[in-house]
């Protein structure tokens, strides 16, 4: 039976009584062992069918993390009658599976965003286009983005990443097609969103528009979607709760999808759907079927995340007119 305390509890320990900037630790409630945590939950009306298993889960999951999942089972600081510990962990496990599904769906989008930014800028403005402040609207935002890139370069240098060291030794700088590989999606999103309309390619199309066309979108939509997906990626990357979360960063939806707009999770799936239908249409139905398997039997959870009753039909009935194939030739120089 676990008696882990400290990191497994929702409150800071009084420790040695050292005060912090906000005041004394005495203002916090005392730490509780896992056993005491569970007893507290039981005293508030929670039913526990297997105490040993519940203690094991509490020893693995921070009480404070788990609390985010039982808020829907609470009323007036007590659990709704009949709520079990297993009800809470079932929702936790559902969120974990859903989050991993979203994370996997984001991977090719992130890689494509890096690739298309590098291709279109380098083809028109050369290997160091990302360093050219004249191609971007806001100089301070551009400087911040490049500072982030510099920090990532230094970290990669310390880690002795071979391709990075090769380029730095040979050229003194990273060409954009190498730089994007150490950029975060947030940096890629900010660079794209900051592109100036004066950055025009040889076909007299703005670089921002040319990149957006790779996704079957207009620039304002891609800018919004990359910003939103960066937000979602950070949630997934930190293993934070995605289930029933109020999404503070909401994407601009296409007109056909606006009836499903909300501050919950379903709009994110609409964004993923539109990108996949343009880029990898053959993969999308399989992914929706996998999501259906994950969500099967969780109707209440689906509603709490903004899913309509016919969500599977919504995610599979619309089709893109694009083939999803790109006509952009890779311009990257060999290492």
mmCIF file of C-alpha atoms in Angstrom:
data_model
loop_
_atom_site.group_PDB
_atom_site.id
_atom_site.type_symbol
_atom_site.label_atom_id
_atom_site.label_comp_id
_atom_site.label_asym_id
_atom_site.label_seq_id
_atom_site.Cartn_x
_atom_site.Cartn_y
_atom_site.Cartn_z
ATOM 1 C CA UNK A 1 0.000 0.000 0.000
ATOM 2 C CA UNK A 2 1.523 3.286 -1.127
ATOM 3 C CA UNK A 3 2.308 6.098 1.281
ATOM 4 C CA UNK A 4 3.971 8.382 -1.252
ATOM 5 C CA UNK A 5 3.547 12.054 -0.405
ATOM 6 C CA UNK A 6 4.938 15.327 -1.703
ATOM 7 C CA UNK A 7 4.706 15.084 -5.502
ATOM 8 C CA UNK A 8 1.580 12.949 -5.357
ATOM 9 C CA UNK A 9 -0.456 15.470 -3.390
ATOM 10 C CA UNK A 10 -2.349 18.606 -4.362
ATOM 11 C CA UNK A 11 -0.684 20.857 -1.806
ATOM 12 C CA UNK A 12 2.860 21.991 -1.096
ATOM 13 C CA UNK A 13 4.528 20.590 1.991
ATOM 14 C CA UNK A 14 5.191 22.893 4.967
ATOM 15 C CA UNK A 15 8.749 21.531 4.816
ATOM 16 C CA UNK A 16 11.052 23.478 7.088
ATOM 17 C CA UNK A 17 8.790 26.506 7.251
ATOM 18 C CA UNK A 18 10.797 28.610 4.810
ATOM 19 C CA UNK A 19 8.650 31.385 3.396
ATOM 20 C CA UNK A 20 8.332 32.136 -0.308
ATOM 21 C CA UNK A 21 7.548 35.425 -2.038
ATOM 22 C CA UNK A 22 3.826 34.907 -1.603
ATOM 23 C CA UNK A 23 4.129 34.387 2.135
ATOM 24 C CA UNK A 24 4.649 31.546 4.584
ATOM 25 C CA UNK A 25 4.116 27.890 3.711
ATOM 26 C CA UNK A 26 1.772 27.853 6.680
ATOM 27 C CA UNK A 27 -0.931 29.200 4.355
ATOM 28 C CA UNK A 28 -0.973 25.862 2.499
ATOM 29 C CA UNK A 29 -2.809 22.742 3.543
ATOM 30 C CA UNK A 30 -0.603 19.875 4.709
ATOM 31 C CA UNK A 31 0.605 17.153 2.356
ATOM 32 C CA UNK A 32 -1.271 13.853 2.374
ATOM 33 C CA UNK A 33 -0.129 10.312 1.730
ATOM 34 C CA UNK A 34 -1.854 8.417 -1.066
ATOM 35 C CA UNK A 35 -3.809 6.529 1.567
ATOM 36 C CA UNK A 36 -5.008 9.782 3.136
ATOM 37 C CA UNK A 37 -5.807 11.231 -0.277
ATOM 38 C CA UNK A 38 -8.065 8.285 -1.037
ATOM 39 C CA UNK A 39 -9.711 8.448 2.386
ATOM 40 C CA UNK A 40 -10.440 12.134 1.801
ATOM 41 C CA UNK A 41 -12.089 11.291 -1.519
ATOM 42 C CA UNK A 42 -14.167 8.564 0.132
ATOM 43 C CA UNK A 43 -15.248 11.009 2.854
ATOM 44 C CA UNK A 44 -16.586 13.238 0.068
ATOM 45 C CA UNK A 45 -18.771 10.479 -1.304
ATOM 46 C CA UNK A 46 -16.534 8.597 -3.740
ATOM 47 C CA UNK A 47 -17.057 4.853 -4.016
ATOM 48 C CA UNK A 48 -13.888 2.754 -4.308
ATOM 49 C CA UNK A 49 -14.328 -0.802 -5.553
ATOM 50 C CA UNK A 50 -10.671 -1.833 -5.334
ATOM 51 C CA UNK A 51 -8.713 0.174 -2.779
ATOM 52 C CA UNK A 52 -5.337 -1.360 -3.616
ATOM 53 C CA UNK A 53 -5.750 -0.581 -7.313
ATOM 54 C CA UNK A 54 -6.912 2.949 -6.481
ATOM 55 C CA UNK A 55 -3.827 3.492 -4.311
ATOM 56 C CA UNK A 56 -1.621 2.231 -7.116
ATOM 57 C CA UNK A 57 -3.153 4.720 -9.567
ATOM 58 C CA UNK A 58 -2.755 7.571 -7.064
ATOM 59 C CA UNK A 59 0.915 6.665 -6.618
ATOM 60 C CA UNK A 60 1.372 6.974 -10.397
ATOM 61 C CA UNK A 61 -0.860 9.972 -11.068
ATOM 62 C CA UNK A 62 -0.571 13.246 -9.226
ATOM 63 C CA UNK A 63 -3.726 13.807 -7.171
ATOM 64 C CA UNK A 64 -3.898 17.348 -8.501
ATOM 65 C CA UNK A 65 -3.658 16.075 -12.111
ATOM 66 C CA UNK A 66 -6.417 13.558 -11.510
ATOM 67 C CA UNK A 67 -8.636 16.169 -9.875
ATOM 68 C CA UNK A 68 -9.075 17.887 -13.241
ATOM 69 C CA UNK A 69 -10.961 14.814 -14.410
ATOM 70 C CA UNK A 70 -13.380 14.479 -11.523
ATOM 71 C CA UNK A 71 -14.681 18.046 -11.510
ATOM 72 C CA UNK A 72 -17.551 16.876 -13.729
ATOM 73 C CA UNK A 73 -18.438 14.317 -11.043
ATOM 74 C CA UNK A 74 -18.587 16.915 -8.238
ATOM 75 C CA UNK A 75 -21.335 19.101 -6.868
ATOM 76 C CA UNK A 76 -21.020 21.363 -3.828
ATOM 77 C CA UNK A 77 -17.561 19.965 -2.942
ATOM 78 C CA UNK A 78 -18.860 16.397 -2.865
ATOM 79 C CA UNK A 79 -18.986 13.594 -5.393
ATOM 80 C CA UNK A 80 -22.264 12.971 -7.143
ATOM 81 C CA UNK A 81 -23.905 9.899 -5.626
ATOM 82 C CA UNK A 82 -22.742 6.669 -7.230
ATOM 83 C CA UNK A 83 -19.466 8.076 -8.608
ATOM 84 C CA UNK A 84 -16.651 5.530 -8.465
ATOM 85 C CA UNK A 85 -12.897 5.910 -8.557
ATOM 86 C CA UNK A 86 -13.024 3.857 -11.755
ATOM 87 C CA UNK A 87 -15.348 6.445 -13.360
ATOM 88 C CA UNK A 88 -12.595 9.023 -12.900
ATOM 89 C CA UNK A 89 -9.733 6.853 -14.156
ATOM 90 C CA UNK A 90 -11.814 5.752 -17.146
ATOM 91 C CA UNK A 91 -12.083 9.394 -18.228
ATOM 92 C CA UNK A 92 -8.367 9.898 -17.544
ATOM 93 C CA UNK A 93 -7.484 6.895 -19.699
ATOM 94 C CA UNK A 94 -9.836 8.101 -22.448
ATOM 95 C CA UNK A 95 -8.105 11.478 -22.488
ATOM 96 C CA UNK A 96 -4.711 9.788 -22.679
ATOM 97 C CA UNK A 97 -5.755 7.786 -25.743
ATOM 98 C CA UNK A 98 -7.430 10.788 -27.375
ATOM 99 C CA UNK A 99 -4.383 12.975 -26.754
ATOM 100 C CA UNK A 100 -2.063 10.383 -28.314
ATOM 101 C CA UNK A 101 -4.372 10.203 -31.347
ATOM 102 C CA UNK A 102 -4.222 13.974 -31.771
ATOM 103 C CA UNK A 103 -0.440 13.978 -31.282
ATOM 104 C CA UNK A 104 -0.016 11.387 -34.047
ATOM 105 C CA UNK A 105 -2.316 13.368 -36.345
ATOM 106 C CA UNK A 106 -0.234 16.509 -35.811
ATOM 107 C CA UNK A 107 3.095 14.952 -36.772
ATOM 108 C CA UNK A 108 2.840 15.067 -40.596
ATOM 109 C CA UNK A 109 1.252 18.535 -40.463
ATOM 110 C CA UNK A 110 4.158 19.919 -38.465
ATOM 111 C CA UNK A 111 6.680 18.365 -40.843
ATOM 112 C CA UNK A 112 4.825 19.691 -43.885
ATOM 113 C CA UNK A 113 4.660 23.182 -42.376
ATOM 114 C CA UNK A 114 8.425 23.171 -41.873
ATOM 115 C CA UNK A 115 9.018 21.814 -45.364
ATOM 116 C CA UNK A 116 6.797 24.230 -47.263
ATOM 117 C CA UNK A 117 8.116 27.268 -45.383
ATOM 118 C CA UNK A 118 11.682 26.253 -46.279
ATOM 119 C CA UNK A 119 10.866 25.407 -49.890
ATOM 120 C CA UNK A 120 9.028 28.562 -50.821
ATOM 121 C CA UNK A 121 11.310 30.989 -49.018
ATOM 122 C CA UNK A 122 14.532 29.370 -50.234
ATOM 123 C CA UNK A 123 13.387 29.056 -53.851
ATOM 124 C CA UNK A 124 12.695 32.778 -54.052
ATOM 125 C CA UNK A 125 15.047 34.401 -51.551
ATOM 126 C CA UNK A 126 17.855 31.911 -51.027
ATOM 127 C CA UNK A 127 19.209 29.709 -48.224
ATOM 128 C CA UNK A 128 19.180 32.412 -45.523
ATOM 129 C CA UNK A 129 15.758 33.878 -46.321
ATOM 130 C CA UNK A 130 14.548 33.371 -42.734
ATOM 131 C CA UNK A 131 17.194 35.878 -41.554
ATOM 132 C CA UNK A 132 16.009 38.607 -43.950
ATOM 133 C CA UNK A 133 13.970 41.009 -41.815
ATOM 134 C CA UNK A 134 12.670 42.727 -44.928
ATOM 135 C CA UNK A 135 10.517 39.692 -45.700
ATOM 136 C CA UNK A 136 8.567 40.027 -42.460
ATOM 137 C CA UNK A 137 6.025 42.561 -41.239
ATOM 138 C CA UNK A 138 7.074 43.012 -37.631
ATOM 139 C CA UNK A 139 10.800 43.419 -36.983
ATOM 140 C CA UNK A 140 10.609 42.742 -33.233
ATOM 141 C CA UNK A 141 8.545 39.583 -33.736
ATOM 142 C CA UNK A 142 11.026 38.441 -36.372
ATOM 143 C CA UNK A 143 13.947 39.108 -34.018
ATOM 144 C CA UNK A 144 12.238 37.081 -31.292
ATOM 145 C CA UNK A 145 11.722 34.171 -33.701
ATOM 146 C CA UNK A 146 15.361 34.223 -34.811
ATOM 147 C CA UNK A 147 16.522 34.413 -31.189
ATOM 148 C CA UNK A 148 14.513 31.258 -30.553
ATOM 149 C CA UNK A 149 16.215 29.626 -33.530
ATOM 150 C CA UNK A 150 19.632 30.664 -32.187
ATOM 151 C CA UNK A 151 18.843 29.041 -28.831
ATOM 152 C CA UNK A 152 17.787 25.835 -30.563
ATOM 153 C CA UNK A 153 20.971 25.881 -32.631
ATOM 154 C CA UNK A 154 23.096 26.163 -29.504
ATOM 155 C CA UNK A 155 21.240 23.283 -27.896
ATOM 156 C CA UNK A 156 21.688 21.161 -31.005
ATOM 157 C CA UNK A 157 25.376 22.137 -31.101
ATOM 158 C CA UNK A 158 25.786 20.948 -27.502
ATOM 159 C CA UNK A 159 24.071 17.707 -28.461
ATOM 160 C CA UNK A 160 26.482 17.394 -31.412
ATOM 161 C CA UNK A 161 23.753 16.911 -34.035
ATOM 162 C CA UNK A 162 25.818 15.838 -37.090
ATOM 163 C CA UNK A 163 23.976 17.643 -39.897
ATOM 164 C CA UNK A 164 23.883 20.869 -37.883
ATOM 165 C CA UNK A 165 27.595 20.757 -37.127
ATOM 166 C CA UNK A 166 28.343 20.035 -40.790
ATOM 167 C CA UNK A 167 26.411 23.072 -42.019
ATOM 168 C CA UNK A 168 27.807 25.401 -39.357
ATOM 169 C CA UNK A 169 31.374 24.333 -40.063
ATOM 170 C CA UNK A 170 30.934 24.613 -43.822
ATOM 171 C CA UNK A 171 28.783 27.757 -44.103
ATOM 172 C CA UNK A 172 28.800 29.445 -40.695
ATOM 173 C CA UNK A 173 24.972 29.558 -40.726
ATOM 174 C CA UNK A 174 22.162 27.072 -41.083
ATOM 175 C CA UNK A 175 20.310 27.283 -44.412
ATOM 176 C CA UNK A 176 16.576 27.478 -43.912
ATOM 177 C CA UNK A 177 16.008 23.859 -44.945
ATOM 178 C CA UNK A 178 18.245 22.806 -42.053
ATOM 179 C CA UNK A 179 17.040 25.503 -39.659
ATOM 180 C CA UNK A 180 13.405 24.398 -39.879
ATOM 181 C CA UNK A 181 14.386 20.990 -38.556
ATOM 182 C CA UNK A 182 15.402 22.461 -35.210
ATOM 183 C CA UNK A 183 12.597 25.052 -35.075
ATOM 184 C CA UNK A 184 9.580 24.440 -32.898
ATOM 185 C CA UNK A 185 6.175 24.466 -34.561
ATOM 186 C CA UNK A 186 5.562 27.703 -32.656
ATOM 187 C CA UNK A 187 8.531 29.364 -34.358
ATOM 188 C CA UNK A 188 7.452 28.084 -37.775
ATOM 189 C CA UNK A 189 3.934 29.376 -37.102
ATOM 190 C CA UNK A 190 5.204 32.807 -36.049
ATOM 191 C CA UNK A 191 7.523 33.139 -39.034
ATOM 192 C CA UNK A 192 4.713 32.208 -41.397
ATOM 193 C CA UNK A 193 2.208 34.513 -39.715
ATOM 194 C CA UNK A 194 4.701 37.383 -39.909
ATOM 195 C CA UNK A 195 5.439 37.055 -43.635
ATOM 196 C CA UNK A 196 5.030 40.336 -45.489
ATOM 197 C CA UNK A 197 2.920 40.765 -48.618
ATOM 198 C CA UNK A 198 6.052 42.235 -50.181
ATOM 199 C CA UNK A 199 7.588 38.740 -50.089
ATOM 200 C CA UNK A 200 6.577 37.662 -53.587
ATOM 201 C CA UNK A 201 7.781 34.660 -55.580
ATOM 202 C CA UNK A 202 8.727 34.462 -59.258
ATOM 203 C CA UNK A 203 5.103 33.864 -60.221
ATOM 204 C CA UNK A 204 4.149 37.166 -58.567
ATOM 205 C CA UNK A 205 2.325 35.307 -55.809
ATOM 206 C CA UNK A 206 3.038 36.150 -52.194
ATOM 207 C CA UNK A 207 5.101 33.518 -50.441
ATOM 208 C CA UNK A 208 2.429 33.317 -47.743
ATOM 209 C CA UNK A 209 -0.214 32.500 -50.357
ATOM 210 C CA UNK A 210 1.992 29.944 -52.096
ATOM 211 C CA UNK A 211 2.571 28.113 -48.802
ATOM 212 C CA UNK A 212 -1.129 28.244 -47.921
ATOM 213 C CA UNK A 213 -2.022 26.744 -51.287
ATOM 214 C CA UNK A 214 0.050 23.700 -50.358
ATOM 215 C CA UNK A 215 -2.586 23.111 -47.652
ATOM 216 C CA UNK A 216 -5.526 24.069 -49.883
ATOM 217 C CA UNK A 217 -6.102 27.194 -47.824
ATOM 218 C CA UNK A 218 -5.924 30.964 -47.865
ATOM 219 C CA UNK A 219 -3.163 32.611 -45.812
ATOM 220 C CA UNK A 220 -5.424 33.935 -43.046
ATOM 221 C CA UNK A 221 -6.819 30.440 -42.436
ATOM 222 C CA UNK A 222 -3.412 28.748 -42.399
ATOM 223 C CA UNK A 223 -2.066 31.423 -40.055
ATOM 224 C CA UNK A 224 -4.936 30.780 -37.632
ATOM 225 C CA UNK A 225 -4.656 27.006 -37.929
ATOM 226 C CA UNK A 226 -0.909 26.834 -37.358
ATOM 227 C CA UNK A 227 -1.295 29.036 -34.289
ATOM 228 C CA UNK A 228 -4.109 26.827 -32.974
ATOM 229 C CA UNK A 229 -2.289 23.570 -33.701
ATOM 230 C CA UNK A 230 0.802 24.893 -31.932
ATOM 231 C CA UNK A 231 -1.388 25.480 -28.875
ATOM 232 C CA UNK A 232 -2.832 21.957 -29.130
ATOM 233 C CA UNK A 233 0.614 20.454 -29.694
ATOM 234 C CA UNK A 234 1.899 22.100 -26.519
ATOM 235 C CA UNK A 235 -0.997 20.617 -24.542
ATOM 236 C CA UNK A 236 -0.208 17.163 -25.908
ATOM 237 C CA UNK A 237 3.538 17.597 -25.509
ATOM 238 C CA UNK A 238 3.168 18.403 -21.804
ATOM 239 C CA UNK A 239 0.705 15.505 -21.280
ATOM 240 C CA UNK A 240 -1.864 18.037 -20.091
ATOM 241 C CA UNK A 241 -5.587 17.436 -20.029
ATOM 242 C CA UNK A 242 -7.157 17.852 -23.463
ATOM 243 C CA UNK A 243 -10.496 16.288 -22.546
ATOM 244 C CA UNK A 244 -13.275 18.806 -21.834
ATOM 245 C CA UNK A 245 -10.790 21.667 -21.789
ATOM 246 C CA UNK A 246 -11.831 25.244 -22.553
ATOM 247 C CA UNK A 247 -9.698 25.981 -25.600
ATOM 248 C CA UNK A 248 -8.423 29.524 -25.157
ATOM 249 C CA UNK A 249 -6.977 29.555 -28.667
ATOM 250 C CA UNK A 250 -9.742 28.924 -31.186
ATOM 251 C CA UNK A 251 -9.184 28.384 -34.912
ATOM 252 C CA UNK A 252 -10.930 30.280 -37.682
ATOM 253 C CA UNK A 253 -13.246 27.681 -39.200
ATOM 254 C CA UNK A 254 -14.282 27.358 -42.822
ATOM 255 C CA UNK A 255 -17.832 28.493 -43.530
ATOM 256 C CA UNK A 256 -19.105 24.921 -43.883
ATOM 257 C CA UNK A 257 -17.734 24.031 -40.433
ATOM 258 C CA UNK A 258 -18.937 27.059 -38.474
ATOM 259 C CA UNK A 259 -22.117 25.325 -37.212
ATOM 260 C CA UNK A 260 -19.801 23.190 -35.049
ATOM 261 C CA UNK A 261 -17.795 26.094 -33.625
ATOM 262 C CA UNK A 262 -17.154 25.993 -29.881
ATOM 263 C CA UNK A 263 -14.387 26.441 -27.334
ATOM 264 C CA UNK A 264 -14.043 22.658 -26.953
ATOM 265 C CA UNK A 265 -12.145 19.970 -28.857
ATOM 266 C CA UNK A 266 -14.283 19.189 -31.913
ATOM 267 C CA UNK A 267 -13.185 22.279 -33.908
ATOM 268 C CA UNK A 268 -9.601 20.995 -33.663
ATOM 269 C CA UNK A 269 -10.742 17.825 -35.410
ATOM 270 C CA UNK A 270 -12.376 19.902 -38.149
ATOM 271 C CA UNK A 271 -9.050 21.644 -38.741
ATOM 272 C CA UNK A 272 -7.259 18.293 -38.881
ATOM 273 C CA UNK A 273 -9.924 16.949 -41.245
ATOM 274 C CA UNK A 274 -9.550 19.805 -43.726
ATOM 275 C CA UNK A 275 -5.763 19.531 -43.789
ATOM 276 C CA UNK A 276 -5.822 15.766 -44.238
ATOM 277 C CA UNK A 277 -8.479 15.909 -46.934
ATOM 278 C CA UNK A 278 -6.185 18.173 -48.948
ATOM 279 C CA UNK A 279 -2.864 16.538 -48.147
ATOM 280 C CA UNK A 280 -3.428 12.885 -47.208
ATOM 281 C CA UNK A 281 -7.057 12.044 -48.034
ATOM 282 C CA UNK A 282 -6.372 8.311 -48.153
ATOM 283 C CA UNK A 283 -5.360 8.312 -44.457
ATOM 284 C CA UNK A 284 -8.226 10.270 -42.960
ATOM 285 C CA UNK A 285 -11.048 7.690 -42.897
ATOM 286 C CA UNK A 286 -8.739 5.159 -41.248
ATOM 287 C CA UNK A 287 -7.863 7.730 -38.597
ATOM 288 C CA UNK A 288 -11.523 8.534 -37.950
ATOM 289 C CA UNK A 289 -12.247 4.817 -37.558
ATOM 290 C CA UNK A 290 -9.465 4.594 -34.981
ATOM 291 C CA UNK A 291 -10.915 7.614 -33.156
ATOM 292 C CA UNK A 292 -14.320 5.923 -33.199
ATOM 293 C CA UNK A 293 -12.801 2.869 -31.506
ATOM 294 C CA UNK A 294 -11.244 5.089 -28.841
ATOM 295 C CA UNK A 295 -14.471 6.989 -28.180
ATOM 296 C CA UNK A 296 -16.836 4.018 -28.323
ATOM 297 C CA UNK A 297 -19.108 3.931 -25.281
ATOM 298 C CA UNK A 298 -18.149 7.420 -24.078
ATOM 299 C CA UNK A 299 -21.173 9.406 -25.236
ATOM 300 C CA UNK A 300 -21.121 11.798 -22.263
ATOM 301 C CA UNK A 301 -17.440 12.551 -22.844
ATOM 302 C CA UNK A 302 -18.092 13.209 -26.522
ATOM 303 C CA UNK A 303 -20.791 15.745 -25.714
ATOM 304 C CA UNK A 304 -18.542 17.479 -23.198
ATOM 305 C CA UNK A 305 -15.902 17.919 -25.914
ATOM 306 C CA UNK A 306 -18.308 19.509 -28.394
ATOM 307 C CA UNK A 307 -18.837 16.447 -30.596
ATOM 308 C CA UNK A 308 -22.223 16.454 -32.367
ATOM 309 C CA UNK A 309 -24.235 13.230 -32.310
ATOM 310 C CA UNK A 310 -23.315 12.556 -35.935
ATOM 311 C CA UNK A 311 -19.651 13.453 -35.442
ATOM 312 C CA UNK A 312 -18.285 10.528 -37.447
ATOM 313 C CA UNK A 313 -20.455 11.431 -40.426
ATOM 314 C CA UNK A 314 -19.362 15.074 -40.159
ATOM 315 C CA UNK A 315 -15.698 14.057 -40.195
ATOM 316 C CA UNK A 316 -16.031 11.741 -43.183
ATOM 317 C CA UNK A 317 -18.797 13.148 -45.405
ATOM 318 C CA UNK A 318 -16.993 16.243 -46.751
ATOM 319 C CA UNK A 319 -14.403 15.821 -49.433
ATOM 320 C CA UNK A 320 -11.689 18.047 -50.835
ATOM 321 C CA UNK A 321 -11.499 18.833 -54.544
ATOM 322 C CA UNK A 322 -7.730 18.756 -54.442
ATOM 323 C CA UNK A 323 -5.711 15.662 -55.176
ATOM 324 C CA UNK A 324 -3.410 16.461 -52.295
ATOM 325 C CA UNK A 325 -0.381 16.283 -54.565
ATOM 326 C CA UNK A 326 2.126 19.102 -54.555
ATOM 327 C CA UNK A 327 3.659 20.562 -57.697
ATOM 328 C CA UNK A 328 6.499 22.180 -55.769
ATOM 329 C CA UNK A 329 9.910 20.802 -56.607
ATOM 330 C CA UNK A 330 12.385 20.371 -53.767
ATOM 331 C CA UNK A 331 15.054 23.036 -54.098
ATOM 332 C CA UNK A 332 17.180 22.026 -51.142
ATOM 333 C CA UNK A 333 20.872 21.777 -51.810
ATOM 334 C CA UNK A 334 22.559 18.516 -50.803
ATOM 335 C CA UNK A 335 24.498 18.601 -47.558
#
